[in-house]
Amino acid sequence: MNVGLPRDVSWQGRTVRTAVWKRPADGPRLARRLNLVGDGQGDLAGHGGEQRAVFVYQIEAYQYWQQQLGRNDFEYGQFGENLTVRGLADDEVCIGDRYQIGEALFEVTQPRVTCFRVGIRMDDPRIPALLVSHHRPGFYFRVLREGAVQAGDEIVRVARGPQAMTVAEIDALLYLPGHPAEQVRRALTIPALSPGWQASFRELAAQADNGKGTGNAGLAAASPPPAWPGFRSLTVTAIERESESVISLRLADPAGAPLPAAAPGQFVSVRLRPHPDQPPLLRSYSLSGAPDAGSYRVSVKREEHGTASHYVHDRVRAGDRLEVAAPRGTFILRPGTAPVLLISAGVGATPVLSMLHALADAGPGREVWWLHGARNRAEEPFAAEARSLLDRLPRAHRHVCYSQPGPGDVVGRDYQSAGRLSADVLARLALPRDAEAYICGPNGFMADATAALGKLGLGGGQIRTEIFGARPALTPGIAAAAAVPPHQPAGTPGSGPEVAFARSGLTVRWDQRYASLLELAEACDVPVRWSCRTGVCHNCESGLLSGEVGYSPDPVDDPADGDVLICCAQPTGDVALDL
């Protein structure tokens, strides 16, 4: 029996908060609902909690790894386990099995979710991937009955889990290629399977039902496969003013062929070249028109210090050619019959306006709420267009808030209430609790709207948001540091292919001193998301807008078409990433 409390360790110049260092505990310890007495977890987002109270690993697995890795320096607790056991192999223990140990009663809930910290503890970064690919992850107990446990206690199985699906089988079903639909649905019938794993399998089941065969929906939301690789030249056929600060560009195939339909809510990345002797600017703009119009419309707000937006407003003209990547994005209107809340502020109306087009074209079935915040009528883009689309939907509701109404703005005609579109406003509207919400706007607005909807009873699975610019970083267990704008990496510039980080507006040269695109992004302070760093968890999965990559090590399961796992990828030529 092993316990350990969180502590700070140094790793690659950063401080990591972790409790992966465990030490044998003498005498009995009370197994409580959240952990053994004297034990703790450093990252409660990925470890700990009622479903992951006690981690179990096997002596036989230690012996296996000693042989596989040629090591003889192991000690109990080294894999981060609380209980080091003889028997209970991952290919024999089933999810839902119940065991009596000492005075306590336990139930198996899920395999271990491997992260980079077990690699730190083992002094081998390959370990997270090896645990999965060799089918030896270990598993978690939840505590059904609290009681004292100690080393030497006999382990007695008192109940077998339904479906008899083993830990190794469940682990492979999520992480390894294949994901047979019948097995996924079987896994979803196991009540003891932890909610997080159930959510992953529900996404895999939906992926199978929708006929989307690329990527791993259980680990990362993926955009539909891009309609073309890289960038293609499109013609600007028209430029329209939507408000004092927003213009729309209509883009079409130069030869007149219809462009592939986009999913409502997606965006395109555009490569702009204001200065021929400097790297191009990469910017992503939501599609604001009808998804199947045969052409695309992007709408761009003039930002005070926005180099790209000033270029688009001041220098792009009808007849010009722009380099455009295929539509992408996971902020997509889902089919169904549930009510829809389209919530936006400012130019954040662009992707939800595309959704409104799709809803109007689909017919009168769904209840639709258009909830928008603007400064005033002069600064409200698409006002007449949105009203026209809503008029086609008999179950539509419109509530527009003006924070600074103009002298000619009329309550009831132009807007419904003065002030910001706030939590108080949303609470007064009697919004349907079974709705699906789509939110786009400034980060603070989206956070407030999400929290307000949560208080009204909408669950996290009912709320989707779209972020303009860089997404928030996910660096589990890493001590917080002051945010730094993306920049060229320190030291001598690289001489390899160009790596463009589209959302961060940065282009740098690859250098072999970096093991992966993730390491290069970190050296540039580009916000990134990761957990395992070895191609298992897919948290780092990002859009590959153009170019090709190689992998070392190979990922356990491939990303979706048009995506890349940056934690183990290296560019083989110039690449552009949606980061």
Coordinates of C-alpha atoms in Angstrom, one line a residue:
M1 CA 0.0 0.0 0.0
N2 CA 1.5 3.3 -1.1
V3 CA 0.6 6.9 -0.4
G4 CA 1.9 10.3 -1.3
L5 CA 0.9 14.0 -1.1
P6 CA 1.3 16.5 -3.9
R7 CA 4.7 18.2 -4.2
D8 CA 6.5 20.5 -6.7
V9 CA 9.2 18.9 -8.9
S10 CA 11.4 20.6 -11.5
W11 CA 11.0 19.4 -15.1
Q12 CA 12.4 21.0 -18.2
G13 CA 12.8 24.3 -16.5
R14 CA 9.2 24.3 -15.2
T15 CA 7.6 23.4 -11.9
V16 CA 5.1 20.5 -11.9
R17 CA 2.7 19.8 -9.1
T18 CA 2.3 16.1 -8.8
A19 CA 1.6 13.3 -6.3
V20 CA 3.0 10.5 -8.5
W21 CA 5.8 9.9 -6.0
K22 CA 4.3 7.3 -3.7
R23 CA 5.9 5.5 -0.8
P24 CA 4.9 2.3 1.1
A25 CA 2.7 2.9 4.1
D26 CA 3.1 1.0 7.3
G27 CA 0.1 -0.5 9.1
P28 CA -3.6 0.0 8.2
R29 CA -4.9 3.0 6.4
L30 CA -8.5 4.1 6.1
A31 CA -9.9 3.9 2.5
R32 CA -12.2 6.8 2.3
R33 CA -14.5 8.0 -0.4
L34 CA -11.8 10.2 -2.2
N35 CA -8.5 8.4 -1.3
L36 CA -6.5 6.6 1.3
V37 CA -5.7 8.5 4.4
G38 CA -2.4 10.2 3.8
D39 CA -2.7 10.2 0.0
G40 CA -3.6 13.0 -2.4
Q41 CA -3.6 14.1 -6.1
G42 CA -1.8 17.1 -7.6
D43 CA -4.1 17.5 -10.6
L44 CA -7.8 16.9 -9.7
A45 CA -8.9 17.5 -13.3
G46 CA -7.1 14.3 -14.5
H47 CA -6.7 12.3 -11.3
G48 CA -8.6 11.7 -8.0
G49 CA -12.2 12.2 -7.2
E50 CA -14.8 9.6 -6.2
Q51 CA -14.4 7.7 -9.5
R52 CA -10.6 7.6 -9.2
A53 CA -10.1 7.3 -5.5
V54 CA -7.6 4.4 -5.4
F55 CA -5.2 3.4 -8.2
V56 CA -4.2 -0.3 -8.6
Y57 CA -1.1 -1.8 -10.3
Q58 CA 0.2 -5.3 -10.5
I59 CA 3.5 -6.9 -9.3
E60 CA 3.3 -9.0 -12.5
A61 CA 3.3 -5.8 -14.5
Y62 CA 6.4 -4.6 -12.7
Q63 CA 8.1 -7.9 -13.7
Y64 CA 7.0 -7.4 -17.3
W65 CA 8.4 -3.9 -17.5
Q66 CA 11.7 -4.9 -15.9
Q67 CA 12.2 -7.4 -18.8
Q68 CA 10.9 -5.0 -21.5
L69 CA 12.9 -2.0 -20.4
G70 CA 15.9 -3.8 -19.1
R71 CA 15.7 -2.1 -15.7
N72 CA 16.1 -3.4 -12.2
D73 CA 15.6 -0.1 -10.3
F74 CA 11.9 -0.3 -9.6
E75 CA 10.3 0.1 -6.2
Y76 CA 6.6 -0.2 -5.2
G77 CA 4.5 2.8 -5.9
Q78 CA 6.7 3.8 -8.9
F79 CA 3.8 3.7 -11.3
G80 CA 1.9 6.0 -9.0
E81 CA -0.3 3.2 -7.6
N82 CA -1.8 3.1 -4.2
L83 CA -2.2 -0.7 -4.1
T84 CA 0.5 -2.9 -5.5
V85 CA -1.2 -6.3 -5.9
R86 CA -0.5 -9.8 -6.9
G87 CA -3.0 -10.9 -9.5
L88 CA -5.9 -8.7 -10.8
A89 CA -4.4 -8.5 -14.3
D90 CA -5.8 -5.9 -16.6
D91 CA -6.9 -8.5 -19.1
E92 CA -8.9 -10.4 -16.3
V93 CA -10.3 -7.7 -14.1
C94 CA -13.6 -6.2 -15.5
I95 CA -15.2 -2.8 -15.2
G96 CA -17.8 -3.1 -12.5
D97 CA -16.0 -5.9 -10.6
R98 CA -16.3 -5.5 -6.8
Y99 CA -13.6 -6.5 -4.3
Q100 CA -13.5 -6.8 -0.6
I101 CA -10.1 -5.8 0.8
G102 CA -9.8 -5.6 4.6
E103 CA -12.8 -3.7 5.9
A104 CA -13.4 -1.8 2.6
L105 CA -15.4 -2.6 -0.5
F106 CA -14.2 -1.4 -3.9
E107 CA -15.6 -1.2 -7.4
V108 CA -13.5 -1.0 -10.6
T109 CA -14.5 2.2 -12.6
Q110 CA -12.0 2.8 -15.3
P111 CA -8.4 2.3 -16.6
R112 CA -5.7 4.7 -15.8
V113 CA -5.6 7.9 -17.9
T114 CA -1.9 8.1 -18.7
C115 CA -0.3 11.5 -18.6
F116 CA 3.3 12.8 -18.8
R117 CA 3.9 12.7 -15.0
V118 CA 4.2 8.9 -14.9
G119 CA 6.9 9.4 -17.6
I120 CA 8.7 11.9 -15.2
R121 CA 8.5 9.4 -12.3
M122 CA 9.8 6.6 -14.5
D123 CA 12.4 8.8 -16.1
D124 CA 11.2 7.6 -19.5
P125 CA 8.9 9.8 -21.5
R126 CA 7.7 6.8 -23.6
I127 CA 5.9 5.3 -20.6
P128 CA 2.4 6.8 -21.2
A129 CA 2.2 5.4 -24.7
L130 CA 3.8 2.0 -23.7
L131 CA 1.2 1.5 -20.9
V132 CA -1.5 1.7 -23.5
S133 CA 0.1 -0.1 -26.5
H134 CA 1.2 -3.0 -24.2
H135 CA -2.3 -3.3 -22.7
R136 CA -1.0 -2.7 -19.1
P137 CA -2.6 0.6 -17.9
G138 CA -3.7 -0.4 -14.4
F139 CA -7.1 0.7 -13.1
Y140 CA -9.0 2.7 -10.5
F141 CA -11.3 1.8 -7.7
R142 CA -14.1 3.8 -6.2
V143 CA -14.8 3.1 -2.5
L144 CA -18.3 1.7 -2.0
R145 CA -17.7 1.1 1.7
E146 CA -15.1 2.9 3.7
G147 CA -12.8 0.8 5.9
A148 CA -9.2 0.0 7.0
V149 CA -6.9 -1.6 4.5
Q150 CA -3.3 -2.8 4.9
A151 CA -0.5 -4.6 3.1
G152 CA -1.1 -8.4 3.2
D153 CA -4.9 -8.2 3.1
E154 CA -6.5 -10.8 1.0
I155 CA -8.4 -9.6 -2.1
V156 CA -11.8 -11.2 -2.6
R157 CA -14.0 -10.7 -5.6
V158 CA -17.6 -10.4 -4.4
A159 CA -19.3 -9.4 -7.7
R160 CA -18.6 -9.6 -11.4
G161 CA -19.2 -6.5 -13.6
P162 CA -21.9 -6.6 -16.2
Q163 CA -20.8 -7.3 -19.8
A164 CA -17.5 -8.8 -18.5
M165 CA -15.4 -6.1 -20.4
T166 CA -11.9 -6.1 -19.0
V167 CA -9.8 -3.1 -18.1
A168 CA -7.4 -3.8 -21.0
E169 CA -10.4 -4.2 -23.4
I170 CA -12.0 -0.9 -22.3
D171 CA -8.6 0.9 -22.5
A172 CA -7.9 -0.3 -26.0
L173 CA -11.4 0.5 -27.1
L174 CA -10.9 4.2 -26.4
Y175 CA -7.2 4.7 -27.2
L176 CA -6.2 2.2 -29.9
P177 CA -7.4 2.2 -33.6
G178 CA -10.7 0.5 -34.5
H179 CA -13.3 1.4 -31.9
P180 CA -15.9 -1.3 -33.0
A181 CA -19.3 0.2 -32.6
E182 CA -20.9 -2.9 -31.0
Q183 CA -18.2 -2.9 -28.3
V184 CA -18.6 0.8 -27.7
R185 CA -22.3 0.4 -27.1
R186 CA -21.7 -2.6 -24.8
A187 CA -19.4 -0.4 -22.7
L188 CA -22.1 2.2 -22.4
T189 CA -24.3 -0.3 -20.6
I190 CA -21.9 -0.7 -17.7
P191 CA -23.2 1.5 -14.8
A192 CA -19.9 1.4 -13.0
L193 CA -17.9 2.9 -15.9
S194 CA -16.9 6.4 -14.8
P195 CA -18.8 9.4 -16.3
G196 CA -15.8 10.7 -18.1
W197 CA -15.3 7.4 -20.0
Q198 CA -19.0 7.1 -20.7
A199 CA -18.9 10.6 -22.3
S200 CA -16.0 9.5 -24.5
F201 CA -17.8 6.4 -25.6
R202 CA -20.9 8.4 -26.3
E203 CA -18.9 10.6 -28.7
L204 CA -17.4 7.5 -30.3
A205 CA -20.9 6.0 -30.8
A206 CA -22.2 9.2 -32.3
Q207 CA -19.1 9.2 -34.6
A208 CA -20.0 5.7 -35.8
D209 CA -23.7 6.6 -36.2
N210 CA -22.8 9.7 -38.3
G211 CA -20.5 7.7 -40.6
K212 CA -17.4 9.8 -39.7
G213 CA -14.5 7.4 -39.8
T214 CA -11.5 9.6 -39.2
G215 CA -10.0 10.7 -35.9
N216 CA -11.0 9.7 -32.4
A217 CA -14.1 11.6 -31.3
G218 CA -13.8 10.0 -27.8
L219 CA -10.6 11.9 -27.2
A220 CA -10.8 15.1 -29.4
A221 CA -13.6 16.8 -31.2
A222 CA -12.6 16.8 -34.9
S223 CA -13.7 18.9 -37.8
P224 CA -15.1 17.1 -40.8
P225 CA -12.3 16.3 -43.3
P226 CA -11.2 19.4 -45.2
A227 CA -12.6 19.7 -48.7
W228 CA -9.1 20.4 -50.2
P229 CA -5.5 20.3 -48.9
G230 CA -3.6 23.4 -48.1
F231 CA -4.6 26.8 -49.6
R232 CA -6.3 27.5 -52.9
S233 CA -6.9 30.7 -54.8
L234 CA -10.4 32.2 -54.5
T235 CA -11.7 35.4 -56.1
V236 CA -13.2 38.2 -54.1
T237 CA -16.5 38.8 -56.0
A238 CA -18.0 41.5 -53.8
I239 CA -17.4 43.6 -50.7
E240 CA -20.4 44.6 -48.6
R241 CA -20.5 46.9 -45.5
E242 CA -22.4 45.3 -42.6
S243 CA -21.8 48.0 -40.0
E244 CA -19.5 51.0 -39.3
S245 CA -16.6 48.5 -38.4
V246 CA -17.5 45.3 -40.3
I247 CA -17.3 44.4 -44.0
S248 CA -18.0 41.1 -45.7
L249 CA -16.0 39.6 -48.5
R250 CA -17.7 37.1 -50.9
L251 CA -15.3 34.5 -52.2
A252 CA -15.8 32.2 -55.2
D253 CA -14.0 29.8 -57.4
P254 CA -12.2 31.7 -60.2
A255 CA -13.6 29.3 -62.8
G256 CA -17.1 29.6 -61.5
A257 CA -17.4 26.1 -60.0
P258 CA -19.5 25.9 -56.8
L259 CA -17.4 25.7 -53.7
P260 CA -17.9 22.7 -51.3
A261 CA -20.6 23.3 -48.7
A262 CA -19.4 24.2 -45.3
A263 CA -20.9 23.1 -42.0
P264 CA -22.8 25.9 -40.3
G265 CA -20.5 27.6 -37.9
Q266 CA -17.1 26.7 -39.5
F267 CA -14.3 29.1 -40.4
V268 CA -11.7 29.5 -43.2
S269 CA -8.1 30.5 -42.8
V270 CA -6.9 33.2 -45.2
R271 CA -3.3 33.9 -46.2
L272 CA -2.7 37.6 -46.7
R273 CA 0.4 39.2 -48.2
P274 CA 0.6 42.9 -47.2
H275 CA 4.4 42.9 -47.8
P276 CA 5.9 40.8 -50.5
D277 CA 9.3 40.6 -48.7
Q278 CA 7.8 39.5 -45.4
P279 CA 6.1 36.3 -44.3
P280 CA 2.4 36.3 -45.1
L281 CA -0.2 36.9 -42.4
L282 CA -2.5 34.0 -41.5
R283 CA -6.0 34.8 -40.2
S284 CA -9.1 32.8 -39.6
Y285 CA -12.6 34.2 -40.3
S286 CA -15.9 32.6 -39.6
L287 CA -18.2 31.9 -42.5
S288 CA -21.2 34.1 -42.1
G289 CA -23.4 33.1 -45.1
A290 CA -25.5 30.2 -46.1
P291 CA -23.4 27.0 -45.8
D292 CA -24.4 25.6 -49.2
A293 CA -24.5 28.8 -51.2
G294 CA -21.7 27.6 -53.6
S295 CA -19.6 30.5 -52.5
Y296 CA -18.3 31.7 -49.1
R297 CA -18.8 34.9 -47.2
V298 CA -16.4 36.0 -44.5
S299 CA -17.0 39.1 -42.3
V300 CA -14.1 41.1 -40.9
K301 CA -14.1 43.7 -38.2
R302 CA -11.6 46.6 -38.4
E303 CA -9.5 46.3 -35.2
E304 CA -7.7 49.3 -33.9
H305 CA -4.3 47.6 -34.0
G306 CA -5.1 44.8 -36.4
T307 CA -2.6 44.7 -39.2
A308 CA -4.6 42.1 -41.1
S309 CA -8.0 43.7 -40.6
H310 CA -6.7 47.1 -41.8
Y311 CA -5.2 45.4 -44.9
V312 CA -8.6 43.7 -45.7
H313 CA -10.5 46.9 -45.2
D314 CA -8.2 49.3 -47.0
R315 CA -6.5 47.2 -49.7
V316 CA -8.6 44.2 -50.7
R317 CA -10.9 44.9 -53.6
A318 CA -13.4 43.0 -55.7
G319 CA -11.6 41.0 -58.3
D320 CA -8.6 40.3 -56.1
R321 CA -7.4 36.7 -55.4
L322 CA -6.9 35.4 -51.9
E323 CA -5.4 32.2 -50.7
V324 CA -7.9 30.3 -48.6
A325 CA -7.8 27.0 -46.8
A326 CA -10.9 24.7 -46.7
P327 CA -13.6 25.3 -44.1
R328 CA -12.8 23.8 -40.7
G329 CA -13.9 23.9 -37.1
T330 CA -15.9 21.9 -34.5
F331 CA -18.2 24.8 -33.6
I332 CA -20.9 23.3 -35.8
L333 CA -24.7 23.3 -35.5
R334 CA -25.8 19.8 -34.6
P335 CA -28.8 18.2 -36.2
G336 CA -31.8 17.4 -34.0
T337 CA -35.1 18.8 -32.7
A338 CA -34.0 20.5 -29.5
P339 CA -34.4 24.3 -29.2
V340 CA -31.4 26.3 -30.3
L341 CA -30.0 29.4 -28.5
L342 CA -27.8 31.5 -30.8
I343 CA -25.9 33.9 -28.5
S344 CA -23.4 36.4 -29.7
A345 CA -21.9 39.8 -29.2
G346 CA -20.4 42.1 -31.8
V347 CA -18.8 40.4 -34.8
G348 CA -19.3 37.1 -32.9
A349 CA -22.6 37.0 -34.7
T350 CA -20.8 35.6 -37.8
P351 CA -20.7 31.9 -37.1
V352 CA -24.2 31.8 -35.5
L353 CA -25.6 33.7 -38.4
S354 CA -24.5 30.9 -40.6
M355 CA -26.3 28.5 -38.3
L356 CA -29.4 30.7 -38.5
H357 CA -29.2 30.4 -42.3
A358 CA -29.1 26.6 -42.0
L359 CA -32.1 26.6 -39.6
A360 CA -34.2 28.8 -41.8
D361 CA -33.4 26.7 -44.8
A362 CA -34.3 23.5 -42.9
G363 CA -37.8 24.7 -42.2
P364 CA -40.0 25.6 -39.3
G365 CA -39.4 22.6 -37.0
R366 CA -37.0 23.9 -34.3
E367 CA -37.5 26.6 -31.7
V368 CA -34.8 29.3 -32.3
W369 CA -33.6 32.1 -30.0
W370 CA -31.5 34.9 -31.5
L371 CA -29.8 36.7 -28.6
H372 CA -27.3 39.4 -29.5
G373 CA -25.4 42.2 -27.9
A374 CA -24.1 45.3 -29.8
R375 CA -23.2 48.9 -29.0
N376 CA -26.0 50.4 -31.1
R377 CA -27.7 50.0 -34.5
A378 CA -24.7 51.5 -36.4
E379 CA -22.5 48.8 -34.8
E380 CA -24.9 45.9 -35.2
P381 CA -23.9 43.8 -38.2
F382 CA -26.4 41.7 -40.1
A383 CA -29.4 43.2 -38.3
A384 CA -31.8 43.2 -41.2
E385 CA -30.5 39.8 -42.5
A386 CA -31.1 38.2 -39.1
R387 CA -34.6 39.6 -38.8
S388 CA -35.4 38.3 -42.3
L389 CA -34.2 34.8 -41.5
L390 CA -36.1 34.8 -38.1
D391 CA -39.3 35.8 -39.9
R392 CA -39.1 32.5 -41.8
L393 CA -39.2 30.6 -38.5
P394 CA -42.6 30.6 -36.7
R395 CA -41.0 29.5 -33.4
A396 CA -38.3 32.1 -33.4
H397 CA -37.5 34.6 -30.6
R398 CA -35.3 37.7 -30.9
H399 CA -33.7 39.7 -28.1
V400 CA -31.1 42.3 -29.0
C401 CA -29.4 44.4 -26.3
Y402 CA -27.7 47.8 -27.1
S403 CA -25.2 48.9 -24.5
Q404 CA -25.1 52.5 -25.9
P405 CA -28.3 53.1 -28.0
G406 CA -28.0 55.8 -30.6
P407 CA -30.4 58.8 -30.7
G408 CA -32.4 57.2 -33.6
D409 CA -32.4 53.6 -32.2
V410 CA -36.0 52.5 -31.2
V411 CA -36.8 50.1 -28.4
G412 CA -39.0 47.3 -29.7
R413 CA -37.9 47.8 -33.3
D414 CA -34.1 47.9 -33.3
Y415 CA -33.5 46.4 -29.9
Q416 CA -35.3 45.0 -26.9
S417 CA -33.4 46.2 -23.9
A418 CA -30.7 48.7 -23.1
G419 CA -27.4 47.5 -21.5
R420 CA -25.3 44.5 -22.1
L421 CA -26.5 41.0 -22.9
S422 CA -25.9 39.8 -19.3
A423 CA -26.7 37.0 -17.0
D424 CA -29.7 38.9 -15.6
V425 CA -31.1 39.4 -19.1
L426 CA -30.7 35.7 -19.9
A427 CA -32.4 34.8 -16.6
R428 CA -35.5 36.9 -17.4
L429 CA -36.1 35.3 -20.8
A430 CA -37.5 31.9 -19.8
L431 CA -35.1 30.1 -22.1
P432 CA -35.9 26.4 -22.6
R433 CA -33.8 24.2 -20.4
D434 CA -33.5 21.4 -23.0
A435 CA -31.9 23.8 -25.5
E436 CA -28.5 23.5 -27.3
A437 CA -26.6 26.8 -27.0
Y438 CA -24.0 28.2 -29.3
I439 CA -22.1 31.2 -28.0
C440 CA -19.5 33.5 -29.8
G441 CA -18.1 36.8 -28.8
P442 CA -15.3 38.2 -26.6
N443 CA -13.9 35.8 -24.1
G444 CA -15.4 37.5 -21.0
F445 CA -18.8 37.6 -22.6
M446 CA -18.7 33.9 -23.5
A447 CA -17.5 33.0 -19.9
D448 CA -20.4 35.0 -18.4
A449 CA -23.0 33.6 -20.8
T450 CA -21.8 30.0 -20.2
A451 CA -22.0 30.5 -16.4
A452 CA -25.4 32.1 -16.7
L453 CA -26.8 29.2 -18.7
G454 CA -25.3 26.7 -16.3
K455 CA -27.2 28.4 -13.5
L456 CA -30.4 28.1 -15.5
G457 CA -29.9 24.3 -15.7
L458 CA -28.1 23.7 -19.0
G459 CA -25.4 21.1 -18.8
G460 CA -21.9 21.4 -20.2
G461 CA -22.8 19.1 -23.1
Q462 CA -25.6 21.5 -24.2
I463 CA -23.3 24.6 -24.5
R464 CA -20.7 25.2 -27.2
T465 CA -18.5 28.2 -27.7
E466 CA -16.2 29.5 -30.4
I467 CA -13.1 31.4 -29.6
F468 CA -11.5 34.0 -31.9
G469 CA -7.8 34.0 -31.6
A470 CA -5.6 31.6 -29.7
R471 CA -7.4 29.0 -27.6
P472 CA -6.7 28.7 -23.9
A473 CA -3.7 26.6 -23.0
L474 CA -4.0 23.2 -21.2
T475 CA -0.7 22.3 -19.4
P476 CA -1.8 20.0 -16.5
G477 CA 0.1 20.4 -13.3
I478 CA 2.4 23.1 -14.6
A479 CA 2.7 26.1 -12.3
A480 CA 1.0 29.2 -13.6
A481 CA 3.3 31.8 -15.2
A482 CA 2.7 35.3 -16.5
A483 CA 1.3 35.2 -20.0
V484 CA 3.8 36.2 -22.7
P485 CA 2.8 37.2 -26.3
P486 CA 4.0 34.7 -28.9
H487 CA 7.5 35.4 -30.1
Q488 CA 10.5 34.1 -32.0
P489 CA 12.3 31.4 -30.0
A490 CA 15.4 32.3 -28.1
G491 CA 18.8 31.6 -29.5
T492 CA 20.0 31.2 -33.1
P493 CA 17.2 31.1 -35.6
G494 CA 16.5 27.7 -37.1
S495 CA 17.2 27.0 -40.8
G496 CA 14.5 24.4 -41.4
P497 CA 11.0 24.7 -42.8
E498 CA 8.7 27.5 -41.9
V499 CA 6.1 26.8 -39.2
A500 CA 3.2 29.3 -39.2
F501 CA 1.0 29.5 -36.1
A502 CA -2.1 31.0 -37.6
R503 CA -4.1 32.0 -34.5
S504 CA -1.0 33.5 -32.9
G505 CA 0.1 35.4 -36.0
L506 CA 3.7 34.0 -35.8
T507 CA 5.9 32.3 -38.4
V508 CA 9.2 30.7 -37.3
R509 CA 11.8 28.4 -38.7
W510 CA 12.0 24.8 -37.5
D511 CA 15.2 23.7 -35.8
Q512 CA 16.2 20.1 -35.1
R513 CA 16.9 21.0 -31.4
Y514 CA 13.2 20.6 -30.9
A515 CA 11.8 17.1 -30.6
S516 CA 8.3 18.1 -31.7
L517 CA 6.1 20.9 -33.0
L518 CA 4.8 21.1 -29.4
E519 CA 8.3 21.9 -28.1
L520 CA 8.7 24.6 -30.7
A521 CA 5.4 26.1 -29.9
E522 CA 6.3 26.2 -26.2
A523 CA 9.6 27.9 -27.0
C524 CA 7.6 30.6 -28.7
D525 CA 5.0 30.9 -25.9
V526 CA 2.2 29.9 -28.3
P527 CA -0.7 28.6 -26.2
V528 CA -0.9 24.8 -26.5
R529 CA -2.9 21.9 -25.0
W530 CA -1.4 18.6 -24.1
S531 CA -1.2 15.9 -21.4
C532 CA 0.6 12.7 -22.4
R533 CA 3.2 14.2 -24.8
T534 CA 3.6 10.9 -26.6
G535 CA 0.6 10.6 -29.0
V536 CA -2.0 8.9 -26.7
C537 CA -4.4 11.4 -25.3
H538 CA -5.1 13.7 -28.4
N539 CA -5.3 16.8 -26.2
C540 CA -2.7 18.4 -28.5
E541 CA -4.6 17.6 -31.7
S542 CA -4.6 20.7 -33.9
G543 CA -5.6 21.7 -37.4
L544 CA -2.9 21.2 -40.1
L545 CA -3.9 24.0 -42.5
S546 CA -1.1 23.2 -45.0
G547 CA 2.0 21.1 -45.3
E548 CA 2.9 17.6 -44.1
V549 CA 4.5 16.2 -41.0
G550 CA 6.3 13.0 -39.9
Y551 CA 5.9 11.4 -36.5
S552 CA 8.5 10.2 -34.0
P553 CA 7.2 8.4 -32.0
D554 CA 4.2 7.2 -34.0
P555 CA 0.9 8.1 -32.4
V556 CA -1.1 5.3 -30.8
D557 CA -4.1 6.3 -32.9
D558 CA -4.0 8.7 -35.9
P559 CA -5.6 12.1 -35.6
A560 CA -8.5 13.1 -37.9
D561 CA -7.8 14.0 -41.5
G562 CA -6.4 17.5 -41.7
D563 CA -5.2 17.4 -38.1
V564 CA -1.9 16.8 -36.4
L565 CA -0.7 15.6 -33.0
I566 CA 1.9 18.2 -32.3
C567 CA 3.4 16.4 -29.3
C568 CA 5.1 13.8 -31.5
A569 CA 5.1 15.5 -34.9
Q570 CA 8.0 17.1 -36.9
P571 CA 7.5 19.1 -40.1
T572 CA 8.7 17.6 -43.4
G573 CA 8.3 21.0 -45.2
D574 CA 6.6 24.3 -44.6
V575 CA 3.5 23.9 -42.4
A576 CA 0.7 26.1 -41.1
L577 CA -1.0 25.2 -37.9
D578 CA -4.3 26.3 -36.4
L579 CA -2.6 27.5 -33.2

